[in-house]
Amino acid sequence: MLDKNGIAKRIAREVKDGYYVNLGIGIPTLVANFVRDDIQVEFQSENGVLGMGPFPFEGEEDADVINAGKQTITTLAGASFFDSATSFNMIRGQHVDLTILGAMEVAENGDIANWKIPGKMVKGMGGAMDLVASAENIIVAMMHTNKAGKSKLLKRCALPLTGVGCVKKIVTNLAVMEVTPEGFKLLERAPGVTVDQIRSATEGALIAEGEIPEMKL
Amino acid sequence: MINKTVKNVGEALQGVEDSMTFMLGGFGLCGIPENAIGELVRLGIKDITCISNNAGVDDFGLGFLLQNHQIKKMISSYVGENDEFERQMLSGELDVELTPQGTLAEKCRAAQGGFPAFYTPAGFGTEVAEGKETREFDGKMYVLEPAYKANFAFVKAWKGDEAGNLIFKGTARNFNPCMCGAATITVAEVEELVPAGTLDPNQIHIPGIFVQRIFQGERYEKRIEQRTVRPKE
């Protein structure tokens, strides 16, 4: 079974040379720490920066340079700043190659819910709806089950949707899965996790054909 | 040169009234029009509608207007980090319209550019699209979103000149350029106001035609919401 860093490490292998990548808040943010340094990648933050770097050294923070999580950041050589409309043109216009975001629920048809728990959490969708409606390549990073132990991979989402039929791939602490017309297709198991364990933690249809390899990290 | 300068924030906000709709630039607390917000608090006008990506924090930015119960409606994409906001929303005191962030930016820019509405894929099939016209283009579904209408846009830039030309810095740019010229009157506040002819025309982000009034803000706190650093190696 993987921890959050393990999930990020596995997703980092999906980041290819020449990709522009948008990382959501939470586990997705950790992905940047594990991307190979022999490939060229630029991270986009939807508040208006491409070419995001690490956090600044203490004393070098600039209130005018933050990421979408409102954290102080730095920029790397080749970076650029732009306005919000331009930022979402990059996203909506499918210029961003890969979007990695968290989710509360994913359904077997690719629907995603990650912005609202009616009566409890109503903070807003931020850029998530634009991202999921536009990106061709969306990977969801999340734990397989919620804190109460219930599956987050469902037949149908119960929470208000962020987007319909848009998730392509899911990486959890237990498995890597692809969304297919038949349901969640199991591609890889986390180290030490059995197909049966994954099946019992998955409410939606799980397709496990042949030998399922263990993840390489 | 058409001179857009006004002498202070008081003159810049002349004409604001109860029940008006305002656009306010900024992402989180980054690039917010601190001086205009301070003046709105001082004037005490009520029942205002604010179009702003976020709603500030409890004790800064739009949080000041919320504490004062001056806001009737917020149009935003993300409103976490503000307890007073949540309290007013759940009690029904405050009307809240949550809008996808890219749609919010584009609804401003559509107003700036004279588009009555546009189609976007964001929110299709979700509660955001309820009651809205949808249409298929090349096999994909889109939602029709109208441009915003606002009385004033309050934006903040790094530098500006007497002609109203603006230059932004870092990610403090965000929604500010999209809101310039998107309301009846655009008020720009800048950290540094310089004489016309000082800024290189090649480097202007927003031409002065989109700005009606410009002034140099008296002070900027530029509070950091999440101070994240790494140790020096």
Tab-separated table of C-alpha atoms in Angstrom:
chain	number	residue	atom	x	y	z
A	1	MET	CA	0.000	0.000	0.000
A	2	LEU	CA	1.267	3.479	-0.857
A	3	ASP	CA	1.328	6.656	1.189
A	4	LYS	CA	0.652	10.080	-0.350
A	5	ASN	CA	4.249	10.452	-1.486
A	6	GLY	CA	4.077	6.991	-3.064
A	7	ILE	CA	1.008	7.992	-5.077
A	8	ALA	CA	2.814	11.145	-6.197
A	9	LYS	CA	5.893	9.132	-7.124
A	10	ARG	CA	3.858	6.753	-9.290
A	11	ILE	CA	2.039	9.636	-11.013
A	12	ALA	CA	5.366	11.355	-11.706
A	13	ARG	CA	6.087	8.499	-14.121
A	14	GLU	CA	3.138	9.713	-16.248
A	15	VAL	CA	4.830	13.087	-16.733
A	16	LYS	CA	6.584	12.990	-20.096
A	17	ASP	CA	9.288	15.085	-21.739
A	18	GLY	CA	7.891	18.349	-23.120
A	19	TYR	CA	4.737	18.347	-20.981
A	20	TYR	CA	3.043	21.416	-19.545
A	21	VAL	CA	1.386	20.182	-16.340
A	22	ASN	CA	-1.229	21.631	-14.001
A	23	LEU	CA	-1.094	20.259	-10.464
A	24	GLY	CA	-4.028	20.535	-8.084
A	25	ILE	CA	-3.797	21.091	-4.341
A	26	GLY	CA	-2.871	18.170	-2.030
A	27	ILE	CA	-1.252	14.960	-3.319
A	28	PRO	CA	-0.889	16.393	-6.874
A	29	THR	CA	1.407	19.149	-5.563
A	30	LEU	CA	3.817	16.449	-4.345
A	31	VAL	CA	4.229	15.099	-7.890
A	32	ALA	CA	6.640	17.936	-8.722
A	33	ASN	CA	9.118	16.476	-6.205
A	34	PHE	CA	9.412	13.191	-8.109
A	35	VAL	CA	9.593	14.203	-11.770
A	36	ARG	CA	12.804	12.973	-13.437
A	37	ASP	CA	15.298	15.769	-13.865
A	38	ASP	CA	16.471	14.600	-17.284
A	39	ILE	CA	13.188	15.655	-18.945
A	40	GLN	CA	11.863	19.125	-19.735
A	41	VAL	CA	8.600	19.902	-17.943
A	42	GLU	CA	6.866	23.159	-16.977
A	43	PHE	CA	4.317	23.471	-14.198
A	44	GLN	CA	1.363	25.778	-14.705
A	45	SER	CA	-0.552	27.343	-11.854
A	46	GLU	CA	-3.937	28.678	-12.901
A	47	ASN	CA	-3.552	31.946	-10.991
A	48	GLY	CA	-1.144	32.995	-13.737
A	49	VAL	CA	2.303	31.424	-13.841
A	50	LEU	CA	4.031	28.923	-16.076
A	51	GLY	CA	7.439	27.630	-15.067
A	52	MET	CA	6.815	27.360	-11.329
A	53	GLY	CA	9.803	26.573	-9.148
A	54	PRO	CA	10.237	25.458	-5.536
A	55	PHE	CA	9.327	27.467	-2.431
A	56	PRO	CA	11.590	30.510	-1.906
A	57	PHE	CA	14.404	30.590	0.624
A	58	GLU	CA	13.392	32.146	3.910
A	59	GLY	CA	13.468	35.918	3.615
A	60	GLU	CA	13.057	35.828	-0.168
A	61	GLU	CA	9.259	35.428	-0.232
A	62	ASP	CA	7.440	37.794	-2.565
A	63	ALA	CA	3.750	38.515	-1.828
A	64	ASP	CA	3.275	39.029	-5.578
A	65	VAL	CA	4.495	35.545	-6.546
A	66	ILE	CA	2.201	32.755	-5.347
A	67	ASN	CA	0.633	29.537	-6.642
A	68	ALA	CA	-3.049	28.584	-6.806
A	69	GLY	CA	-2.821	27.335	-3.208
A	70	LYS	CA	-1.833	30.909	-2.235
A	71	GLN	CA	1.629	29.663	-1.226
A	72	THR	CA	4.724	31.743	-1.924
A	73	ILE	CA	6.755	30.217	-4.759
A	74	THR	CA	9.653	30.958	-7.089
A	75	THR	CA	9.929	30.800	-10.864
A	76	LEU	CA	12.463	28.968	-13.016
A	77	ALA	CA	14.323	30.100	-16.132
A	78	GLY	CA	11.805	30.409	-18.978
A	79	ALA	CA	8.875	31.221	-16.681
A	80	SER	CA	6.089	33.638	-17.560
A	81	PHE	CA	3.242	35.449	-15.800
A	82	PHE	CA	-0.153	36.129	-17.366
A	83	ASP	CA	-3.723	37.101	-16.518
A	84	SER	CA	-6.473	34.695	-15.470
A	85	ALA	CA	-8.280	34.673	-18.823
A	86	THR	CA	-5.040	33.773	-20.623
A	87	SER	CA	-4.367	31.125	-18.004
A	88	PHE	CA	-7.692	29.438	-18.676
A	89	ASN	CA	-7.172	29.757	-22.432
A	90	MET	CA	-4.142	27.513	-21.870
A	91	ILE	CA	-6.412	25.074	-20.027
A	92	ARG	CA	-9.613	25.320	-22.071
A	93	GLY	CA	-7.660	25.450	-25.313
A	94	GLN	CA	-5.935	22.173	-24.365
A	95	HIS	CA	-2.433	23.610	-24.429
A	96	VAL	CA	-1.788	22.103	-21.009
A	97	ASP	CA	-0.830	18.462	-21.614
A	98	LEU	CA	-1.646	16.911	-18.263
A	99	THR	CA	-3.900	17.785	-15.347
A	100	ILE	CA	-3.449	16.030	-12.015
A	101	LEU	CA	-6.055	16.648	-9.354
A	102	GLY	CA	-7.601	15.196	-6.239
A	103	ALA	CA	-11.164	13.906	-5.875
A	104	MET	CA	-13.719	13.003	-3.237
A	105	GLU	CA	-15.462	10.570	-5.602
A	106	VAL	CA	-14.907	9.155	-9.085
A	107	ALA	CA	-17.542	7.106	-10.917
A	108	GLU	CA	-16.949	4.181	-13.277
A	109	ASN	CA	-18.095	6.368	-16.206
A	110	GLY	CA	-15.391	8.979	-15.469
A	111	ASP	CA	-17.589	11.474	-13.575
A	112	ILE	CA	-15.751	13.319	-10.817
A	113	ALA	CA	-16.919	15.093	-7.648
A	114	ASN	CA	-14.429	17.173	-5.694
A	115	TRP	CA	-15.854	20.573	-4.854
A	116	LYS	CA	-18.855	20.442	-2.579
A	117	ILE	CA	-20.422	18.503	0.278
A	118	PRO	CA	-23.930	19.959	0.548
A	119	GLY	CA	-24.529	21.566	3.941
A	120	LYS	CA	-20.956	20.873	5.060
A	121	MET	CA	-18.253	22.112	2.760
A	122	VAL	CA	-19.118	24.815	0.272
A	123	LYS	CA	-15.854	26.483	-0.591
A	124	GLY	CA	-16.289	26.580	-4.347
A	125	MET	CA	-14.849	24.827	-7.368
A	126	GLY	CA	-12.010	27.244	-8.103
A	127	GLY	CA	-10.558	26.166	-11.441
A	128	ALA	CA	-11.493	22.495	-11.131
A	129	MET	CA	-14.542	22.605	-13.414
A	130	ASP	CA	-12.611	24.358	-16.174
A	131	LEU	CA	-9.758	21.883	-15.811
A	132	VAL	CA	-11.827	18.697	-15.922
A	133	ALA	CA	-14.107	19.912	-18.718
A	134	SER	CA	-11.188	20.821	-20.950
A	135	ALA	CA	-8.196	18.585	-20.362
A	136	GLU	CA	-7.701	15.543	-22.590
A	137	ASN	CA	-5.393	13.925	-20.089
A	138	ILE	CA	-6.666	13.923	-16.518
A	139	ILE	CA	-5.188	11.828	-13.741
A	140	VAL	CA	-6.913	11.675	-10.384
A	141	ALA	CA	-4.689	11.270	-7.332
A	142	MET	CA	-6.519	10.106	-4.223
A	143	MET	CA	-6.849	7.533	-1.481
A	144	HIS	CA	-8.922	4.527	-2.577
A	145	THR	CA	-11.293	4.853	0.369
A	146	ASN	CA	-12.394	7.787	2.533
A	147	LYS	CA	-11.693	8.270	6.227
A	148	ALA	CA	-14.752	6.155	7.104
A	149	GLY	CA	-13.321	3.322	4.984
A	150	LYS	CA	-15.901	3.688	2.202
A	151	SER	CA	-14.917	3.369	-1.440
A	152	LYS	CA	-14.308	6.573	-3.411
A	153	LEU	CA	-14.525	4.638	-6.697
A	154	LEU	CA	-18.255	4.385	-7.257
A	155	LYS	CA	-20.896	3.272	-9.735
A	156	ARG	CA	-22.292	6.813	-9.656
A	157	CYS	CA	-21.088	9.855	-7.737
A	158	ALA	CA	-23.331	10.835	-4.829
A	159	LEU	CA	-21.841	14.311	-4.361
A	160	PRO	CA	-22.468	17.251	-6.726
A	161	LEU	CA	-20.389	16.725	-9.868
A	162	THR	CA	-17.375	18.736	-10.948
A	163	GLY	CA	-17.405	17.240	-14.429
A	164	VAL	CA	-18.962	14.412	-16.429
A	165	GLY	CA	-17.146	11.524	-18.099
A	166	CYS	CA	-13.775	13.237	-17.944
A	167	VAL	CA	-11.423	11.158	-15.759
A	168	LYS	CA	-9.075	8.925	-17.743
A	169	LYS	CA	-6.766	7.501	-15.132
A	170	ILE	CA	-6.769	7.098	-11.352
A	171	VAL	CA	-3.827	6.437	-9.083
A	172	THR	CA	-4.667	5.524	-5.476
A	173	ASN	CA	-2.802	4.048	-2.529
A	174	LEU	CA	-3.898	0.619	-3.826
A	175	ALA	CA	-3.900	0.693	-7.607
A	176	VAL	CA	-3.556	2.330	-11.010
A	177	MET	CA	-6.773	2.179	-13.003
A	178	GLU	CA	-8.010	3.372	-16.356
A	179	VAL	CA	-11.608	4.475	-16.943
A	180	THR	CA	-13.125	2.408	-19.766
A	181	PRO	CA	-16.700	2.068	-21.088
A	182	GLU	CA	-16.947	-1.161	-19.023
A	183	GLY	CA	-15.682	0.373	-15.775
A	184	PHE	CA	-12.417	0.761	-13.861
A	185	LYS	CA	-9.785	-1.310	-15.650
A	186	LEU	CA	-7.092	-2.398	-13.209
A	187	LEU	CA	-3.632	-1.752	-14.648
A	188	GLU	CA	-1.286	-2.066	-11.678
A	189	ARG	CA	-1.364	-3.064	-8.017
A	190	ALA	CA	0.455	-1.151	-5.288
A	191	PRO	CA	3.309	-3.131	-3.715
A	192	GLY	CA	1.946	-5.912	-1.500
A	193	VAL	CA	-1.716	-5.318	-2.439
A	194	THR	CA	-3.830	-8.124	-3.925
A	195	VAL	CA	-6.489	-7.859	-6.634
A	196	ASP	CA	-9.058	-9.028	-4.074
A	197	GLN	CA	-8.131	-6.186	-1.713
A	198	ILE	CA	-8.561	-3.710	-4.559
A	199	ARG	CA	-11.862	-5.288	-5.577
A	200	SER	CA	-13.285	-5.099	-2.063
A	201	ALA	CA	-12.296	-1.423	-1.815
A	202	THR	CA	-13.931	-0.572	-5.160
A	203	GLU	CA	-17.711	-0.093	-5.311
A	204	GLY	CA	-17.837	0.511	-9.077
A	205	ALA	CA	-17.201	-2.177	-11.690
A	206	LEU	CA	-13.567	-3.337	-11.566
A	207	ILE	CA	-12.106	-5.170	-14.531
A	208	ALA	CA	-9.051	-7.269	-13.762
A	209	GLU	CA	-7.893	-9.236	-16.799
A	210	GLY	CA	-4.987	-11.651	-16.611
A	211	GLU	CA	-1.973	-11.074	-14.424
A	212	ILE	CA	-1.981	-7.580	-12.871
A	213	PRO	CA	1.585	-6.344	-12.427
A	214	GLU	CA	2.860	-4.594	-9.341
A	215	MET	CA	3.658	-0.868	-9.719
A	216	LYS	CA	7.198	0.162	-10.486
A	217	LEU	CA	8.125	3.227	-8.489
B	1	MET	CA	-2.486	62.468	-23.702
B	2	ILE	CA	-5.753	62.103	-21.861
B	3	ASN	CA	-5.013	62.466	-18.175
B	4	LYS	CA	-6.799	59.898	-15.991
B	5	THR	CA	-5.281	60.812	-12.663
B	6	VAL	CA	-7.404	61.627	-9.644
B	7	LYS	CA	-5.823	62.995	-6.522
B	8	ASN	CA	-6.775	60.290	-4.046
B	9	VAL	CA	-8.911	57.249	-3.316
B	10	GLY	CA	-11.830	59.477	-2.249
B	11	GLU	CA	-12.019	61.116	-5.647
B	12	ALA	CA	-11.440	57.776	-7.367
B	13	LEU	CA	-14.545	56.288	-5.771
B	14	GLN	CA	-16.881	59.213	-6.413
B	15	GLY	CA	-20.241	57.926	-7.570
B	16	VAL	CA	-20.279	54.592	-5.734
B	17	GLU	CA	-23.684	53.962	-4.190
B	18	ASP	CA	-25.682	51.357	-2.294
B	19	SER	CA	-26.789	48.301	-4.324
B	20	MET	CA	-24.154	48.668	-7.026
B	21	THR	CA	-22.157	45.817	-8.595
B	22	PHE	CA	-18.370	45.957	-8.341
B	23	MET	CA	-15.603	43.886	-9.897
B	24	LEU	CA	-12.520	43.534	-7.707
B	25	GLY	CA	-9.227	42.145	-8.964
B	26	GLY	CA	-6.969	39.780	-7.045
B	27	PHE	CA	-6.370	36.089	-6.384
B	28	GLY	CA	-6.534	35.313	-2.709
B	29	LEU	CA	-4.922	38.392	-1.170
B	30	CYS	CA	-2.500	38.767	-4.086
B	31	GLY	CA	-3.069	41.841	-6.254
B	32	ILE	CA	-6.198	43.083	-4.486
B	33	PRO	CA	-7.149	46.792	-4.621
B	34	GLU	CA	-6.407	47.387	-0.945
B	35	ASN	CA	-7.003	51.138	-1.008
B	36	ALA	CA	-10.334	50.969	-2.851
B	37	ILE	CA	-11.554	48.294	-0.423
B	38	GLY	CA	-10.530	50.503	2.501
B	39	GLU	CA	-12.505	53.408	1.050
B	40	LEU	CA	-15.599	51.244	0.457
B	41	VAL	CA	-15.432	50.273	4.133
B	42	ARG	CA	-15.094	53.940	5.140
B	43	LEU	CA	-18.013	55.016	2.936
B	44	GLY	CA	-20.150	52.270	4.472
B	45	ILE	CA	-22.275	51.710	1.369
B	46	LYS	CA	-24.578	48.696	1.646
B	47	ASP	CA	-26.137	45.875	-0.357
B	48	ILE	CA	-23.298	45.643	-2.817
B	49	THR	CA	-22.643	42.771	-5.208
B	50	CYS	CA	-18.971	41.839	-5.537
B	51	ILE	CA	-17.495	39.937	-8.460
B	52	SER	CA	-14.166	38.707	-7.135
B	53	ASN	CA	-12.432	35.339	-7.453
B	54	ASN	CA	-12.168	35.053	-3.660
B	55	ALA	CA	-13.702	36.754	-0.647
B	56	GLY	CA	-10.577	37.674	1.303
B	57	VAL	CA	-9.830	36.327	4.777
B	58	ASP	CA	-11.590	37.242	8.018
B	59	ASP	CA	-9.444	40.277	8.733
B	60	PHE	CA	-8.152	41.369	5.350
B	61	GLY	CA	-9.307	42.209	1.841
B	62	LEU	CA	-13.015	41.712	1.188
B	63	GLY	CA	-13.242	40.272	4.701
B	64	PHE	CA	-13.465	43.892	5.921
B	65	LEU	CA	-16.623	44.477	3.858
B	66	LEU	CA	-18.116	41.199	5.080
B	67	GLN	CA	-17.457	42.068	8.722
B	68	ASN	CA	-19.316	45.326	8.088
B	69	HIS	CA	-22.263	43.496	6.439
B	70	GLN	CA	-21.895	45.659	3.338
B	71	ILE	CA	-22.034	42.791	0.840
B	72	LYS	CA	-25.382	41.415	-0.309
B	73	LYS	CA	-24.041	39.028	-2.927
B	74	MET	CA	-20.666	37.474	-3.745
B	75	ILE	CA	-19.815	36.066	-7.153
B	76	SER	CA	-16.631	33.992	-6.746
B	77	SER	CA	-14.969	30.723	-7.680
B	78	TYR	CA	-13.500	29.864	-4.283
B	79	VAL	CA	-14.485	31.208	-0.886
B	80	GLY	CA	-12.632	29.053	1.644
B	81	GLU	CA	-10.372	30.605	4.294
B	82	ASN	CA	-13.065	32.922	5.617
B	83	ASP	CA	-15.190	31.935	8.649
B	84	GLU	CA	-17.358	35.051	8.625
B	85	PHE	CA	-18.161	34.413	4.974
B	86	GLU	CA	-19.212	30.849	5.740
B	87	ARG	CA	-21.354	31.982	8.660
B	88	GLN	CA	-23.185	34.610	6.576
B	89	MET	CA	-23.652	32.192	3.694
B	90	LEU	CA	-25.059	29.352	5.817
B	91	SER	CA	-27.369	31.749	7.699
B	92	GLY	CA	-28.740	33.046	4.401
B	93	GLU	CA	-27.557	36.613	5.069
B	94	LEU	CA	-25.259	36.496	2.089
B	95	ASP	CA	-26.199	35.401	-1.415
B	96	VAL	CA	-23.388	33.439	-3.092
B	97	GLU	CA	-22.962	32.554	-6.749
B	98	LEU	CA	-20.100	30.108	-7.278
B	99	THR	CA	-18.656	30.188	-10.785
B	100	PRO	CA	-15.801	28.186	-12.327
B	101	GLN	CA	-12.641	30.270	-12.234
B	102	GLY	CA	-11.984	30.332	-15.979
B	103	THR	CA	-15.620	31.207	-16.620
B	104	LEU	CA	-15.405	34.062	-14.106
B	105	ALA	CA	-12.320	35.463	-15.848
B	106	GLU	CA	-13.926	35.133	-19.262
B	107	LYS	CA	-17.229	36.739	-18.144
B	108	CYS	CA	-15.149	39.785	-17.209
B	109	ARG	CA	-13.161	39.745	-20.413
B	110	ALA	CA	-16.322	39.288	-22.488
B	111	ALA	CA	-17.680	42.463	-20.899
B	112	GLN	CA	-14.387	44.213	-21.671
B	113	GLY	CA	-14.488	43.130	-25.312
B	114	GLY	CA	-18.183	43.632	-26.053
B	115	PHE	CA	-19.244	39.981	-26.199
B	116	PRO	CA	-22.712	39.448	-24.720
B	117	ALA	CA	-21.996	35.787	-23.918
B	118	PHE	CA	-19.802	32.826	-24.830
B	119	TYR	CA	-19.854	29.040	-24.740
B	120	THR	CA	-17.580	27.141	-22.377
B	121	PRO	CA	-17.333	23.425	-21.555
B	122	ALA	CA	-16.763	24.201	-17.854
B	123	GLY	CA	-19.620	23.094	-15.640
B	124	PHE	CA	-21.542	21.137	-18.260
B	125	GLY	CA	-23.557	18.393	-16.550
B	126	THR	CA	-23.112	20.006	-13.123
B	127	GLU	CA	-25.329	22.277	-11.031
B	128	VAL	CA	-23.473	25.278	-12.484
B	129	ALA	CA	-25.183	24.627	-15.821
B	130	GLU	CA	-28.702	24.317	-14.366
B	131	GLY	CA	-31.147	26.578	-16.207
B	132	LYS	CA	-28.534	27.639	-18.743
B	133	GLU	CA	-28.588	27.128	-22.488
B	134	THR	CA	-26.314	24.307	-23.660
B	135	ARG	CA	-25.162	23.462	-27.150
B	136	GLU	CA	-23.078	20.872	-28.945
B	137	PHE	CA	-20.097	21.846	-31.079
B	138	ASP	CA	-18.097	19.087	-32.793
B	139	GLY	CA	-19.507	16.427	-30.495
B	140	LYS	CA	-18.745	18.229	-27.238
B	141	MET	CA	-21.232	19.990	-24.967
B	142	TYR	CA	-20.911	23.627	-23.922
B	143	VAL	CA	-22.735	26.010	-21.579
B	144	LEU	CA	-23.729	29.546	-22.583
B	145	GLU	CA	-22.405	32.067	-20.063
B	146	PRO	CA	-23.364	35.761	-20.259
B	147	ALA	CA	-20.861	38.584	-19.752
B	148	TYR	CA	-20.951	40.373	-16.407
B	149	LYS	CA	-22.360	43.863	-16.019
B	150	ALA	CA	-20.833	46.038	-13.322
B	151	ASN	CA	-20.893	49.688	-12.256
B	152	PHE	CA	-17.262	49.866	-11.150
B	153	ALA	CA	-14.164	47.732	-11.590
B	154	PHE	CA	-11.486	48.190	-8.920
B	155	VAL	CA	-8.118	46.911	-10.072
B	156	LYS	CA	-4.608	47.056	-8.710
B	157	ALA	CA	-1.439	47.304	-10.798
B	158	TRP	CA	2.249	47.657	-9.970
B	159	LYS	CA	2.987	50.742	-12.048
B	160	GLY	CA	0.800	53.089	-13.981
B	161	ASP	CA	1.088	56.420	-15.732
B	162	GLU	CA	-1.097	59.519	-15.994
B	163	ALA	CA	-2.669	58.173	-19.187
B	164	GLY	CA	-3.959	55.133	-17.268
B	165	ASN	CA	-1.530	52.652	-18.821
B	166	LEU	CA	-0.840	49.749	-16.475
B	167	ILE	CA	1.948	47.260	-15.764
B	168	PHE	CA	1.375	44.351	-13.396
B	169	LYS	CA	3.888	42.347	-11.390
B	170	GLY	CA	4.108	38.586	-10.888
B	171	THR	CA	0.933	36.688	-10.122
B	172	ALA	CA	-0.609	39.908	-8.775
B	173	ARG	CA	-1.781	40.321	-12.378
B	174	ASN	CA	-4.457	37.566	-12.225
B	175	PHE	CA	-8.004	38.933	-12.753
B	176	ASN	CA	-6.995	42.610	-12.812
B	177	PRO	CA	-6.383	42.970	-16.575
B	178	CYS	CA	-9.619	41.069	-17.386
B	179	MET	CA	-11.651	43.535	-15.336
B	180	CYS	CA	-10.203	46.706	-16.888
B	181	GLY	CA	-12.857	48.235	-19.106
B	182	ALA	CA	-15.349	45.545	-18.085
B	183	ALA	CA	-17.419	47.919	-15.922
B	184	THR	CA	-18.888	51.365	-16.564
B	185	ILE	CA	-16.005	52.946	-14.648
B	186	THR	CA	-12.624	51.297	-14.084
B	187	VAL	CA	-10.610	52.600	-11.155
B	188	ALA	CA	-6.960	51.548	-11.156
B	189	GLU	CA	-4.777	51.916	-8.085
B	190	VAL	CA	-1.036	51.523	-8.480
B	191	GLU	CA	1.996	51.229	-6.233
B	192	GLU	CA	3.805	53.781	-8.334
B	193	LEU	CA	2.199	56.451	-10.511
B	194	VAL	CA	4.573	58.019	-13.028
B	195	PRO	CA	4.275	60.857	-15.578
B	196	ALA	CA	3.121	59.948	-19.099
B	197	GLY	CA	6.087	59.120	-21.284
B	198	THR	CA	7.993	57.384	-18.499
B	199	LEU	CA	6.796	53.838	-19.200
B	200	ASP	CA	7.956	52.043	-22.348
B	201	PRO	CA	4.855	51.622	-24.587
B	202	ASN	CA	6.182	48.159	-25.522
B	203	GLN	CA	5.844	47.000	-21.935
B	204	ILE	CA	2.266	48.141	-21.204
B	205	HIS	CA	-0.051	45.296	-20.156
B	206	ILE	CA	-3.299	47.307	-20.186
B	207	PRO	CA	-3.673	50.439	-22.330
B	208	GLY	CA	-5.160	53.498	-20.633
B	209	ILE	CA	-8.292	53.412	-22.795
B	210	PHE	CA	-9.637	50.706	-20.451
B	211	VAL	CA	-9.093	52.868	-17.358
B	212	GLN	CA	-11.150	55.919	-16.347
B	213	ARG	CA	-9.437	56.874	-13.090
B	214	ILE	CA	-5.966	56.165	-11.738
B	215	PHE	CA	-4.297	56.970	-8.424
B	216	GLN	CA	-1.312	55.919	-6.369
B	217	GLY	CA	-2.364	53.909	-3.340
B	218	GLU	CA	-1.371	55.454	-0.027
B	219	ARG	CA	-0.052	52.186	1.385
B	220	TYR	CA	0.067	48.488	0.593
B	221	GLU	CA	0.259	45.795	3.227
B	222	LYS	CA	0.403	42.977	0.616
B	223	ARG	CA	-0.314	40.308	3.179
B	224	ILE	CA	0.876	36.769	2.402
B	225	GLU	CA	-1.777	34.091	2.916
B	226	GLN	CA	0.484	31.009	2.998
B	227	ARG	CA	4.106	31.786	3.702
B	228	THR	CA	5.940	28.724	2.372
B	229	VAL	CA	9.749	28.650	2.363
B	230	ARG	CA	12.588	26.134	2.144
B	231	PRO	CA	15.701	26.174	4.303
B	232	LYS	CA	18.872	27.670	2.863
B	233	GLU	CA	21.224	24.903	1.805
